[in-house]
PDB file of C-alpha atoms in Angstrom:
ATOM      1  CA  MET A   1     -33.739 -52.927 -31.854  1.00  0.00           C
ATOM      2  CA  ILE A   2     -34.266 -56.061 -32.469  1.00  0.00           C
ATOM      3  CA  SER A   3     -34.284 -58.749 -30.604  1.00  0.00           C
ATOM      4  CA  PRO A   4     -31.111 -61.346 -29.915  1.00  0.00           C
ATOM      5  CA  LEU A   5     -33.240 -64.142 -31.975  1.00  0.00           C
ATOM      6  CA  ARG A   6     -30.843 -67.343 -32.475  1.00  0.00           C
ATOM      7  CA  PHE A   7     -31.142 -67.171 -36.177  1.00  0.00           C
ATOM      8  CA  PRO A   8     -29.194 -69.761 -38.659  1.00  0.00           C
ATOM      9  CA  THR A   9     -27.604 -66.880 -40.303  1.00  0.00           C
ATOM     10  CA  VAL A  10     -27.455 -64.393 -41.136  1.00  0.00           C
ATOM     11  CA  LEU A  11     -29.203 -63.704 -44.320  1.00  0.00           C
ATOM     12  CA  HIS A  12     -32.474 -64.998 -41.948  1.00  0.00           C
ATOM     13  CA  ARG A  13     -32.150 -62.210 -39.942  1.00  0.00           C
ATOM     14  CA  GLU A  14     -31.524 -59.502 -42.558  1.00  0.00           C
ATOM     15  CA  VAL A  15     -34.139 -60.525 -44.224  1.00  0.00           C
ATOM     16  CA  ALA A  16     -36.536 -60.984 -40.459  1.00  0.00           C
ATOM     17  CA  GLU A  17     -34.971 -57.055 -39.912  1.00  0.00           C
ATOM     18  CA  LEU A  18     -36.913 -56.289 -44.001  1.00  0.00           C
ATOM     19  CA  ALA A  19     -39.667 -57.685 -43.301  1.00  0.00           C
ATOM     20  CA  GLY A  20     -39.517 -55.895 -39.773  1.00  0.00           C
ATOM     21  CA  ASP A  21     -39.189 -52.051 -40.992  1.00  0.00           C
ATOM     22  CA  PHE A  22     -42.091 -52.576 -43.692  1.00  0.00           C
ATOM     23  CA  PHE A  23     -44.434 -54.019 -40.909  1.00  0.00           C
ATOM     24  CA  SER A  24     -43.433 -51.586 -38.366  1.00  0.00           C
ATOM     25  CA  ALA A  25     -44.377 -48.411 -41.242  1.00  0.00           C
ATOM     26  CA  HIS A  26     -48.455 -49.359 -40.971  1.00  0.00           C
ATOM     27  CA  ALA A  27     -49.745 -47.749 -37.746  1.00  0.00           C
ATOM     28  CA  SER A  28     -52.575 -50.928 -37.311  1.00  0.00           C
ATOM     29  CA  VAL A  29     -49.499 -53.395 -37.164  1.00  0.00           C
ATOM     30  CA  ASP A  30     -48.981 -54.125 -33.286  1.00  0.00           C
ATOM     31  CA  THR A  31     -46.782 -56.756 -32.961  1.00  0.00           C
ATOM     32  CA  ILE A  32     -44.170 -59.393 -35.752  1.00  0.00           C
ATOM     33  CA  LEU A  33     -43.737 -62.050 -34.390  1.00  0.00           C
ATOM     34  CA  VAL A  34     -41.391 -64.812 -35.660  1.00  0.00           C
ATOM     35  CA  VAL A  35     -42.689 -68.066 -35.899  1.00  0.00           C
ATOM     36  CA  ASN A  36     -41.731 -71.991 -36.203  1.00  0.00           C
ATOM     37  CA  SER A  37     -38.176 -72.998 -35.816  1.00  0.00           C
ATOM     38  CA  CYS A  38     -36.784 -69.560 -36.144  1.00  0.00           C
ATOM     39  CA  ALA A  39     -38.340 -68.606 -32.816  1.00  0.00           C
ATOM     40  CA  ARG A  40     -36.710 -71.259 -30.545  1.00  0.00           C
ATOM     41  CA  GLY A  41     -33.683 -72.047 -32.403  1.00  0.00           C
ATOM     42  CA  ARG A  42     -34.182 -74.777 -34.483  1.00  0.00           C
ATOM     43  CA  ALA A  43     -33.500 -73.785 -37.808  1.00  0.00           C
ATOM     44  CA  VAL A  44     -31.202 -74.270 -40.160  1.00  0.00           C
ATOM     45  CA  ALA A  45     -29.654 -72.372 -42.513  1.00  0.00           C
ATOM     46  CA  GLY A  46     -31.849 -74.274 -45.006  1.00  0.00           C
ATOM     47  CA  SER A  47     -34.951 -73.023 -42.661  1.00  0.00           C
ATOM     48  CA  ASP A  48     -37.644 -70.847 -44.311  1.00  0.00           C
ATOM     49  CA  LEU A  49     -38.318 -67.732 -42.570  1.00  0.00           C
ATOM     50  CA  ASP A  50     -41.670 -67.993 -40.629  1.00  0.00           C
ATOM     51  CA  LEU A  51     -43.753 -64.610 -40.189  1.00  0.00           C
ATOM     52  CA  ALA A  52     -46.762 -63.053 -38.215  1.00  0.00           C
ATOM     53  CA  VAL A  53     -47.795 -59.998 -38.216  1.00  0.00           C
ATOM     54  CA  LEU A  54     -50.602 -59.128 -36.094  1.00  0.00           C
ATOM     55  CA  ILE A  55     -52.692 -56.008 -36.511  1.00  0.00           C
ATOM     56  CA  MET A  56     -55.212 -54.447 -34.514  1.00  0.00           C
ATOM     57  CA  PRO A  57     -58.519 -56.275 -34.453  1.00  0.00           C
ATOM     58  CA  THR A  58     -60.361 -52.772 -35.237  1.00  0.00           C
ATOM     59  CA  ALA A  59     -58.579 -52.604 -38.732  1.00  0.00           C
ATOM     60  CA  ALA A  60     -61.035 -53.324 -41.811  1.00  0.00           C
ATOM     61  CA  ARG A  61     -61.006 -56.896 -42.787  1.00  0.00           C
ATOM     62  CA  GLN A  62     -59.329 -55.517 -45.863  1.00  0.00           C
ATOM     63  CA  GLU A  63     -56.736 -54.420 -44.537  1.00  0.00           C
ATOM     64  CA  VAL A  64     -55.711 -58.035 -43.662  1.00  0.00           C
ATOM     65  CA  GLN A  65     -55.303 -58.545 -47.607  1.00  0.00           C
ATOM     66  CA  SER A  66     -54.255 -55.066 -49.240  1.00  0.00           C
ATOM     67  CA  LEU A  67     -50.687 -55.756 -46.334  1.00  0.00           C
ATOM     68  CA  THR A  68     -50.166 -58.810 -47.666  1.00  0.00           C
ATOM     69  CA  ALA A  69     -50.808 -57.481 -50.919  1.00  0.00           C
ATOM     70  CA  LEU A  70     -48.112 -55.542 -50.801  1.00  0.00           C
ATOM     71  CA  TRP A  71     -45.415 -57.334 -48.630  1.00  0.00           C
ATOM     72  CA  GLN A  72     -46.127 -59.562 -51.921  1.00  0.00           C
ATOM     73  CA  GLU A  73     -45.769 -57.003 -54.047  1.00  0.00           C
ATOM     74  CA  SER A  74     -42.781 -55.251 -53.145  1.00  0.00           C
ATOM     75  CA  MET A  75     -41.295 -58.350 -52.639  1.00  0.00           C
ATOM     76  CA  ALA A  76     -41.318 -60.439 -55.236  1.00  0.00           C
ATOM     77  CA  THR A  77     -38.521 -58.161 -56.612  1.00  0.00           C
ATOM     78  CA  HIS A  78     -36.236 -57.332 -53.751  1.00  0.00           C
ATOM     79  CA  PRO A  79     -32.520 -58.885 -54.314  1.00  0.00           C
ATOM     80  CA  LEU A  80     -32.425 -59.922 -50.676  1.00  0.00           C
ATOM     81  CA  ILE A  81     -35.638 -61.404 -51.120  1.00  0.00           C
ATOM     82  CA  HIS A  82     -34.230 -63.336 -53.899  1.00  0.00           C
ATOM     83  CA  ARG A  83     -30.776 -63.887 -53.108  1.00  0.00           C
ATOM     84  CA  PHE A  84     -32.030 -65.901 -49.443  1.00  0.00           C
ATOM     85  CA  ARG A  85     -34.321 -67.875 -51.647  1.00  0.00           C
ATOM     86  CA  SER A  86     -32.218 -69.122 -54.053  1.00  0.00           C
ATOM     87  CA  THR A  87     -29.414 -70.298 -50.733  1.00  0.00           C
ATOM     88  CA  GLY A  88     -32.039 -73.567 -51.486  1.00  0.00           C
ATOM     89  CA  ARG A  89     -34.440 -75.675 -53.025  1.00  0.00           C
ATOM     90  CA  PHE A  90     -37.215 -75.175 -50.001  1.00  0.00           C
ATOM     91  CA  THR A  91     -35.978 -71.768 -48.325  1.00  0.00           C
ATOM     92  CA  GLN A  92     -38.862 -69.166 -48.099  1.00  0.00           C
ATOM     93  CA  VAL A  93     -40.459 -66.058 -46.509  1.00  0.00           C
ATOM     94  CA  HIS A  94     -43.764 -66.886 -45.556  1.00  0.00           C
ATOM     95  CA  VAL A  95     -45.490 -63.833 -43.996  1.00  0.00           C
ATOM     96  CA  ASP A  96     -49.221 -63.892 -41.848  1.00  0.00           C
ATOM     97  CA  VAL A  97     -51.293 -61.519 -41.305  1.00  0.00           C
ATOM     98  CA  PHE A  98     -53.771 -62.564 -38.870  1.00  0.00           C
ATOM     99  CA  ASP A  99     -55.908 -60.280 -36.263  1.00  0.00           C
ATOM    100  CA  GLY A 100     -55.208 -62.325 -33.201  1.00  0.00           C
ATOM    101  CA  ARG A 101     -59.455 -63.366 -33.063  1.00  0.00           C
ATOM    102  CA  MET A 102     -59.459 -67.235 -31.823  1.00  0.00           C
ATOM    103  CA  VAL A 103     -62.140 -68.863 -32.547  1.00  0.00           C
ATOM    104  CA  PRO A 104     -62.494 -73.281 -32.330  1.00  0.00           C
ATOM    105  CA  THR A 105     -65.012 -74.641 -34.767  1.00  0.00           C
ATOM    106  CA  VAL A 106     -67.070 -77.797 -34.109  1.00  0.00           C
ATOM    107  CA  TRP A 107     -66.605 -80.416 -36.044  1.00  0.00           C
ATOM    108  CA  ASP A 108     -69.704 -81.694 -38.290  1.00  0.00           C
ATOM    109  CA  ASP A 109     -69.107 -85.865 -38.930  1.00  0.00           C
ATOM    110  CA  GLY A 110     -65.896 -85.876 -40.532  1.00  0.00           C
ATOM    111  CA  GLY A 111     -64.080 -83.006 -39.389  1.00  0.00           C
ATOM    112  CA  GLY A 112     -61.112 -82.474 -37.413  1.00  0.00           C
ATOM    113  CA  PRO A 113     -57.800 -82.419 -36.607  1.00  0.00           C
ATOM    114  CA  ASP A 114     -58.231 -78.932 -36.602  1.00  0.00           C
ATOM    115  CA  SER A 115     -55.571 -76.110 -36.215  1.00  0.00           C
ATOM    116  CA  PHE A 116     -57.256 -74.176 -33.334  1.00  0.00           C
ATOM    117  CA  GLU A 117     -54.517 -74.875 -30.175  1.00  0.00           C
ATOM    118  CA  VAL A 118     -51.610 -74.974 -33.246  1.00  0.00           C
ATOM    119  CA  GLU A 119     -52.710 -71.865 -33.994  1.00  0.00           C
ATOM    120  CA  ILE A 120     -52.958 -70.701 -30.142  1.00  0.00           C
ATOM    121  CA  GLY A 121     -49.454 -72.222 -30.085  1.00  0.00           C
ATOM    122  CA  ASN A 122     -47.524 -70.903 -32.547  1.00  0.00           C
ATOM    123  CA  ARG A 123     -48.600 -67.647 -32.698  1.00  0.00           C
ATOM    124  CA  LEU A 124     -48.101 -66.958 -28.846  1.00  0.00           C
ATOM    125  CA  ALA A 125     -47.124 -69.813 -27.165  1.00  0.00           C
ATOM    126  CA  TYR A 126     -44.520 -70.097 -28.951  1.00  0.00           C
ATOM    127  CA  ALA A 127     -43.664 -67.047 -31.028  1.00  0.00           C
ATOM    128  CA  ALA A 128     -41.472 -64.211 -30.477  1.00  0.00           C
ATOM    129  CA  PRO A 129     -41.583 -60.844 -30.278  1.00  0.00           C
ATOM    130  CA  LEU A 130     -38.968 -59.747 -33.402  1.00  0.00           C
ATOM    131  CA  HIS A 131     -39.267 -56.057 -31.741  1.00  0.00           C
ATOM    132  CA  GLU A 132     -40.828 -55.158 -28.743  1.00  0.00           C
ATOM    133  CA  ALA A 133     -43.817 -56.762 -27.934  1.00  0.00           C
ATOM    134  CA  GLY A 134     -46.882 -54.775 -27.953  1.00  0.00           C
ATOM    135  CA  ALA A 135     -49.846 -54.339 -26.216  1.00  0.00           C
ATOM    136  CA  TYR A 136     -52.327 -56.459 -27.694  1.00  0.00           C
ATOM    137  CA  PHE A 137     -50.070 -59.177 -27.896  1.00  0.00           C
ATOM    138  CA  ARG A 138     -49.690 -59.158 -24.247  1.00  0.00           C
ATOM    139  CA  GLN A 139     -53.302 -59.548 -24.201  1.00  0.00           C
ATOM    140  CA  LEU A 140     -53.821 -62.194 -25.420  1.00  0.00           C
ATOM    141  CA  ARG A 141     -51.868 -63.862 -24.579  1.00  0.00           C
ATOM    142  CA  SER A 142     -53.405 -62.656 -20.721  1.00  0.00           C
ATOM    143  CA  GLN A 143     -55.780 -64.032 -22.371  1.00  0.00           C
ATOM    144  CA  TRP A 144     -54.951 -67.374 -23.935  1.00  0.00           C
ATOM    145  CA  LEU A 145     -51.833 -68.519 -21.840  1.00  0.00           C
ATOM    146  CA  PRO A 146     -51.407 -70.351 -19.204  1.00  0.00           C
ATOM    147  CA  TYR A 147     -54.090 -72.165 -21.202  1.00  0.00           C
ATOM    148  CA  TYR A 148     -57.716 -71.739 -22.479  1.00  0.00           C
ATOM    149  CA  GLY A 149     -60.957 -72.292 -20.614  1.00  0.00           C
ATOM    150  CA  GLU A 150     -61.880 -75.464 -18.570  1.00  0.00           C
ATOM    151  CA  ASP A 151     -65.476 -75.764 -20.060  1.00  0.00           C
ATOM    152  CA  LEU A 152     -63.786 -74.839 -23.403  1.00  0.00           C
ATOM    153  CA  ARG A 153     -61.080 -77.722 -23.045  1.00  0.00           C
ATOM    154  CA  ALA A 154     -63.832 -80.701 -21.696  1.00  0.00           C
ATOM    155  CA  SER A 155     -66.137 -80.081 -25.456  1.00  0.00           C
ATOM    156  CA  ARG A 156     -63.413 -79.994 -27.602  1.00  0.00           C
ATOM    157  CA  LEU A 157     -61.784 -82.773 -25.590  1.00  0.00           C
ATOM    158  CA  ALA A 158     -64.870 -84.535 -25.468  1.00  0.00           C
ATOM    159  CA  MET A 159     -65.758 -84.058 -29.256  1.00  0.00           C
ATOM    160  CA  VAL A 160     -61.725 -84.530 -30.799  1.00  0.00           C
ATOM    161  CA  ARG A 161     -61.859 -88.060 -28.355  1.00  0.00           C
ATOM    162  CA  GLU A 162     -65.541 -89.311 -30.021  1.00  0.00           C
ATOM    163  CA  GLU A 163     -64.226 -88.101 -34.166  1.00  0.00           C
ATOM    164  CA  CYS A 164     -60.798 -89.805 -33.262  1.00  0.00           C
ATOM    165  CA  ALA A 165     -63.171 -93.174 -32.115  1.00  0.00           C
ATOM    166  CA  ARG A 166     -65.413 -92.724 -35.085  1.00  0.00           C
ATOM    167  CA  ASP A 167     -62.878 -92.228 -38.127  1.00  0.00           C
ATOM    168  CA  LEU A 168     -61.398 -96.047 -36.125  1.00  0.00           C
ATOM    169  CA  ASP A 169     -64.350 -97.400 -36.649  1.00  0.00           C
ATOM    170  CA  ALA A 170     -64.890 -96.904 -39.799  1.00  0.00           C
ATOM    171  CA  ILE A 171     -61.738 -98.419 -40.755  1.00  0.00           C
ATOM    172  CA  PRO A 172     -63.362-102.125 -40.603  1.00  0.00           C
ATOM    173  CA  PHE A 173     -65.500-100.706 -42.994  1.00  0.00           C
ATOM    174  CA  TYR A 174     -62.933 -99.795 -45.253  1.00  0.00           C
ATOM    175  CA  LEU A 175     -61.210-102.919 -45.354  1.00  0.00           C
ATOM    176  CA  ASN A 176     -63.763-104.766 -45.969  1.00  0.00           C
ATOM    177  CA  ARG A 177     -64.740-102.659 -48.793  1.00  0.00           C
ATOM    178  CA  GLY A 178     -61.671-102.988 -50.568  1.00  0.00           C
ATOM    179  CA  LEU A 179     -60.820 -99.754 -50.141  1.00  0.00           C
ATOM    180  CA  TYR A 180     -57.801 -99.171 -48.442  1.00  0.00           C
ATOM    181  CA  PHE A 181     -55.895 -96.027 -49.180  1.00  0.00           C
ATOM    182  CA  GLN A 182     -58.771 -94.979 -47.633  1.00  0.00           C
ATOM    183  CA  ALA A 183     -58.451 -96.502 -44.925  1.00  0.00           C
ATOM    184  CA  PHE A 184     -55.136 -95.646 -44.176  1.00  0.00           C
ATOM    185  CA  ASP A 185     -56.785 -92.073 -45.119  1.00  0.00           C
ATOM    186  CA  ARG A 186     -58.431 -92.469 -42.005  1.00  0.00           C
ATOM    187  CA  LEU A 187     -55.621 -93.949 -39.954  1.00  0.00           C
ATOM    188  CA  TYR A 188     -54.261 -91.318 -40.452  1.00  0.00           C
ATOM    189  CA  LYS A 189     -56.441 -89.034 -39.584  1.00  0.00           C
ATOM    190  CA  ALA A 190     -57.319 -90.118 -35.954  1.00  0.00           C
ATOM    191  CA  PHE A 191     -53.478 -90.517 -35.464  1.00  0.00           C
ATOM    192  CA  GLN A 192     -53.424 -86.577 -35.506  1.00  0.00           C
ATOM    193  CA  GLU A 193     -56.655 -86.524 -33.363  1.00  0.00           C
ATOM    194  CA  PHE A 194     -55.016 -88.377 -30.615  1.00  0.00           C
ATOM    195  CA  LEU A 195     -52.371 -86.252 -30.664  1.00  0.00           C
ATOM    196  CA  GLN A 196     -54.247 -83.238 -30.878  1.00  0.00           C
ATOM    197  CA  ALA A 197     -56.235 -85.334 -28.124  1.00  0.00           C
ATOM    198  CA  LEU A 198     -53.717 -85.467 -26.381  1.00  0.00           C
ATOM    199  CA  PHE A 199     -52.444 -81.978 -26.016  1.00  0.00           C
ATOM    200  CA  VAL A 200     -56.163 -81.192 -24.693  1.00  0.00           C
ATOM    201  CA  ALA A 201     -55.951 -83.613 -21.578  1.00  0.00           C
ATOM    202  CA  ARG A 202     -52.807 -82.280 -20.584  1.00  0.00           C
ATOM    203  CA  ARG A 203     -54.168 -78.778 -20.594  1.00  0.00           C
ATOM    204  CA  THR A 204     -50.856 -77.977 -23.155  1.00  0.00           C
ATOM    205  CA  TYR A 205     -50.252 -76.497 -26.619  1.00  0.00           C
ATOM    206  CA  PRO A 206     -48.324 -78.564 -29.709  1.00  0.00           C
ATOM    207  CA  LEU A 207     -46.118 -77.155 -32.526  1.00  0.00           C
ATOM    208  CA  ALA A 208     -47.583 -78.963 -34.722  1.00  0.00           C
ATOM    209  CA  TYR A 209     -49.536 -83.144 -35.051  1.00  0.00           C
ATOM    210  CA  ASN A 210     -47.372 -84.097 -38.688  1.00  0.00           C
ATOM    211  CA  LYS A 211     -43.411 -82.455 -37.033  1.00  0.00           C
ATOM    212  CA  TRP A 212     -41.640 -83.317 -33.728  1.00  0.00           C
ATOM    213  CA  ILE A 213     -44.177 -85.849 -32.602  1.00  0.00           C
ATOM    214  CA  ARG A 214     -40.202 -87.107 -30.723  1.00  0.00           C
ATOM    215  CA  GLU A 215     -39.678 -83.579 -29.231  1.00  0.00           C
ATOM    216  CA  GLN A 216     -43.325 -83.111 -28.531  1.00  0.00           C
ATOM    217  CA  VAL A 217     -44.177 -86.460 -26.720  1.00  0.00           C
ATOM    218  CA  THR A 218     -41.065 -87.417 -25.240  1.00  0.00           C
ATOM    219  CA  GLU A 219     -39.850 -83.954 -23.663  1.00  0.00           C
ATOM    220  CA  TRP A 220     -43.150 -81.436 -23.549  1.00  0.00           C
ATOM    221  CA  LEU A 221     -45.042 -83.621 -22.037  1.00  0.00           C
ATOM    222  CA  SER A 222     -42.628 -86.057 -20.253  1.00  0.00           C
ATOM    223  CA  LEU A 223     -44.118 -89.043 -22.121  1.00  0.00           C
ATOM    224  CA  PRO A 224     -40.943 -91.476 -23.659  1.00  0.00           C
ATOM    225  CA  LYS A 225     -42.801 -94.717 -23.624  1.00  0.00           C
ATOM    226  CA  LEU A 226     -45.784 -93.942 -25.240  1.00  0.00           C
ATOM    227  CA  TYR A 227     -43.983 -92.205 -28.420  1.00  0.00           C
ATOM    228  CA  GLU A 228     -42.210 -96.027 -28.399  1.00  0.00           C
ATOM    229  CA  GLN A 229     -46.297 -96.939 -29.262  1.00  0.00           C
ATOM    230  CA  LEU A 230     -46.336 -94.188 -30.950  1.00  0.00           C
ATOM    231  CA  PRO A 231     -44.245 -95.065 -34.876  1.00  0.00           C
ATOM    232  CA  PRO A 232     -45.871 -98.900 -35.204  1.00  0.00           C
ATOM    233  CA  ILE A 233     -48.868 -96.916 -35.459  1.00  0.00           C
ATOM    234  CA  LEU A 234     -48.208 -95.709 -39.034  1.00  0.00           C
ATOM    235  CA  SER A 235     -46.084 -98.482 -40.143  1.00  0.00           C
ATOM    236  CA  VAL A 236     -47.669-100.771 -42.894  1.00  0.00           C
ATOM    237  CA  ARG A 237     -45.868-103.220 -44.916  1.00  0.00           C
ATOM    238  CA  ASN A 238     -48.393-104.212 -46.790  1.00  0.00           C
ATOM    239  CA  ILE A 239     -51.540-102.371 -47.196  1.00  0.00           C
ATOM    240  CA  GLN A 240     -54.114-105.016 -48.683  1.00  0.00           C
ATOM    241  CA  GLY A 241     -53.458-106.998 -45.436  1.00  0.00           C
ATOM    242  CA  PRO A 242     -55.316-107.238 -41.822  1.00  0.00           C
ATOM    243  CA  GLU A 243     -52.268-104.644 -40.845  1.00  0.00           C
ATOM    244  CA  LEU A 244     -54.054-101.466 -40.883  1.00  0.00           C
ATOM    245  CA  GLY A 245     -57.695-103.021 -39.172  1.00  0.00           C
ATOM    246  CA  GLU A 246     -54.667-104.144 -36.188  1.00  0.00           C
ATOM    247  CA  LYS A 247     -53.001-101.015 -36.449  1.00  0.00           C
ATOM    248  CA  ALA A 248     -56.739 -99.687 -35.468  1.00  0.00           C
ATOM    249  CA  ASP A 249     -57.017-101.326 -32.931  1.00  0.00           C
ATOM    250  CA  ALA A 250     -53.394-100.642 -31.305  1.00  0.00           C
ATOM    251  CA  LEU A 251     -54.401 -96.836 -32.087  1.00  0.00           C
ATOM    252  CA  ARG A 252     -58.045 -97.236 -30.170  1.00  0.00           C
ATOM    253  CA  THR A 253     -55.689 -98.576 -26.986  1.00  0.00           C
ATOM    254  CA  LEU A 254     -54.076 -95.866 -26.663  1.00  0.00           C
ATOM    255  CA  LEU A 255     -57.170 -93.680 -26.979  1.00  0.00           C
ATOM    256  CA  GLU A 256     -58.649 -95.693 -24.181  1.00  0.00           C
ATOM    257  CA  ARG A 257     -55.803 -95.227 -22.726  1.00  0.00           C
ATOM    258  CA  TRP A 258     -54.006 -92.314 -22.083  1.00  0.00           C
ATOM    259  CA  ILE A 259     -57.490 -89.359 -23.378  1.00  0.00           C
ATOM    260  CA  CYS A 260     -59.778 -89.880 -20.157  1.00  0.00           C
ATOM    261  CA  PRO A 261     -63.292 -88.307 -20.889  1.00  0.00           C
ATOM    262  CA  GLU A 262     -63.672 -87.334 -17.648  1.00  0.00           C
ATOM    263  CA  PRO A 263     -61.228 -83.961 -16.919  1.00  0.00           C
ATOM    264  CA  HIS A 264     -59.582 -85.799 -13.990  1.00  0.00           C
ATOM    265  CA  GLY A 265     -58.442 -89.220 -14.915  1.00  0.00           C
ATOM    266  CA  HIS A 266     -55.659 -91.017 -13.707  1.00  0.00           C
ATOM    267  CA  GLU A 267     -53.533 -90.231 -17.128  1.00  0.00           C
ATOM    268  CA  THR A 268     -55.073 -86.523 -18.109  1.00  0.00           C
ATOM    269  CA  ALA A 269     -51.826 -85.150 -16.578  1.00  0.00           C
ATOM    270  CA  GLN A 270     -48.442 -85.531 -15.696  1.00  0.00           C
ATOM    271  CA  PRO A 271     -47.862 -84.655 -12.992  1.00  0.00           C
ATOM    272  CA  CYS A 272     -43.619 -83.607 -14.639  1.00  0.00           C
ATOM    273  CA  ALA A 273     -44.719 -82.612 -17.121  1.00  0.00           C
ATOM    274  CA  ALA A 274     -43.869 -78.582 -18.649  1.00  0.00           C
ATOM    275  CA  PRO A 275     -46.685 -76.383 -18.879  1.00  0.00           C
ATOM    276  CA  ASN A 276     -46.866 -75.183 -22.899  1.00  0.00           C
ATOM    277  CA  GLY A 277     -44.023 -77.868 -23.549  1.00  0.00           C
ATOM    278  CA  GLY A 278     -41.399 -75.490 -21.953  1.00  0.00           C
ATOM    279  CA  PRO A 279     -39.912 -72.389 -20.623  1.00  0.00           C
ATOM    280  CA  ALA A 280     -42.547 -69.889 -21.495  1.00  0.00           C
ATOM    281  CA  THR A 281     -41.145 -67.112 -23.721  1.00  0.00           C
ATOM    282  CA  GLN A 282     -39.401 -63.554 -22.618  1.00  0.00           C
ATOM    283  CA  LEU A 283     -41.663 -60.837 -23.777  1.00  0.00           C
ATOM    284  CA  GLY A 284     -40.162 -56.947 -24.529  1.00  0.00           C
ATOM    285  CA  ASN A 285     -35.982 -56.526 -24.697  1.00  0.00           C
ATOM    286  CA  SER A 286     -35.002 -59.010 -22.602  1.00  0.00           C
ATOM    287  CA  ALA A 287     -33.805 -62.228 -24.534  1.00  0.00           C
ATOM    288  CA  VAL A 288     -35.849 -64.725 -26.221  1.00  0.00           C
ATOM    289  CA  ARG A 289     -35.068 -67.796 -24.134  1.00  0.00           C
ATOM    290  CA  GLU A 290     -35.180 -71.415 -26.001  1.00  0.00           C
ATOM    291  CA  GLY A 291     -38.754 -72.123 -25.569  1.00  0.00           C
ATOM    292  CA  PRO A 292     -40.792 -75.007 -28.076  1.00  0.00           C
ATOM    293  CA  PRO A 293     -42.781 -72.535 -30.552  1.00  0.00           C
ATOM    294  CA  SER A 294     -42.349 -74.285 -33.992  1.00  0.00           C
ATOM    295  CA  VAL A 295     -43.558 -76.157 -36.651  1.00  0.00           C
ATOM    296  CA  SER A 296     -40.650 -76.193 -40.044  1.00  0.00           C
TER     297      SER A 296
END
């Protein structure tokens, strides 16, 4: 029986059931997950339907490609999918097949931000099983939740913080050469790295670094005063003036204040912040609660 998810329309639910029937027929599939806005009850009629299909790690690598290709082929002319897509210009069905391997990357100069924490958050912490959660999905949640190990967290926090500072250092160099758009690109990159470091410092998996920023910072991390300082960082009236340098200085101040390199710095945790930003998704056949999960 399908979980009582809060789909925005009947059509969203029907397409989810269609995908569930399709992927459930394959033995290598462990759990079919509803992800992003539909998983947390924030989708609207024009929202995408985003699904993630978890297959067993013993499945051959070609099976990921094969399952994806079979789905795309069978859905290319399906009338229900066509009707769903015709409801809005941006309404699509997105299905990602993955094997549950979460591998952190080590950035070289210019790397970051990456999607490591975002992937764990959206596929494990905030996803909602369409049907009953499989054993492998439960194993992954036990492995990665409420947060990954302290040694990995400390190393990733240092890496992200260093790269954010490096990008901020590069902005005056580009400004002096008249490369204003490159300077702005570095500012936006550093802004996302700041958010990544903020979540790592607080042991909280994010949804994204370019969406739902107010909700994540204000509600999940309980930092409304910090959020008030974020929109002005990217509000630039004259890209060729001194503003970009001033914005970089402002972001550097936030980085030094809020992202402490020490594991137990005075602002690395807030006593009122709920773990992972909100209530965890209930598994099995119980009702799915509206905890944070999404990107779309």
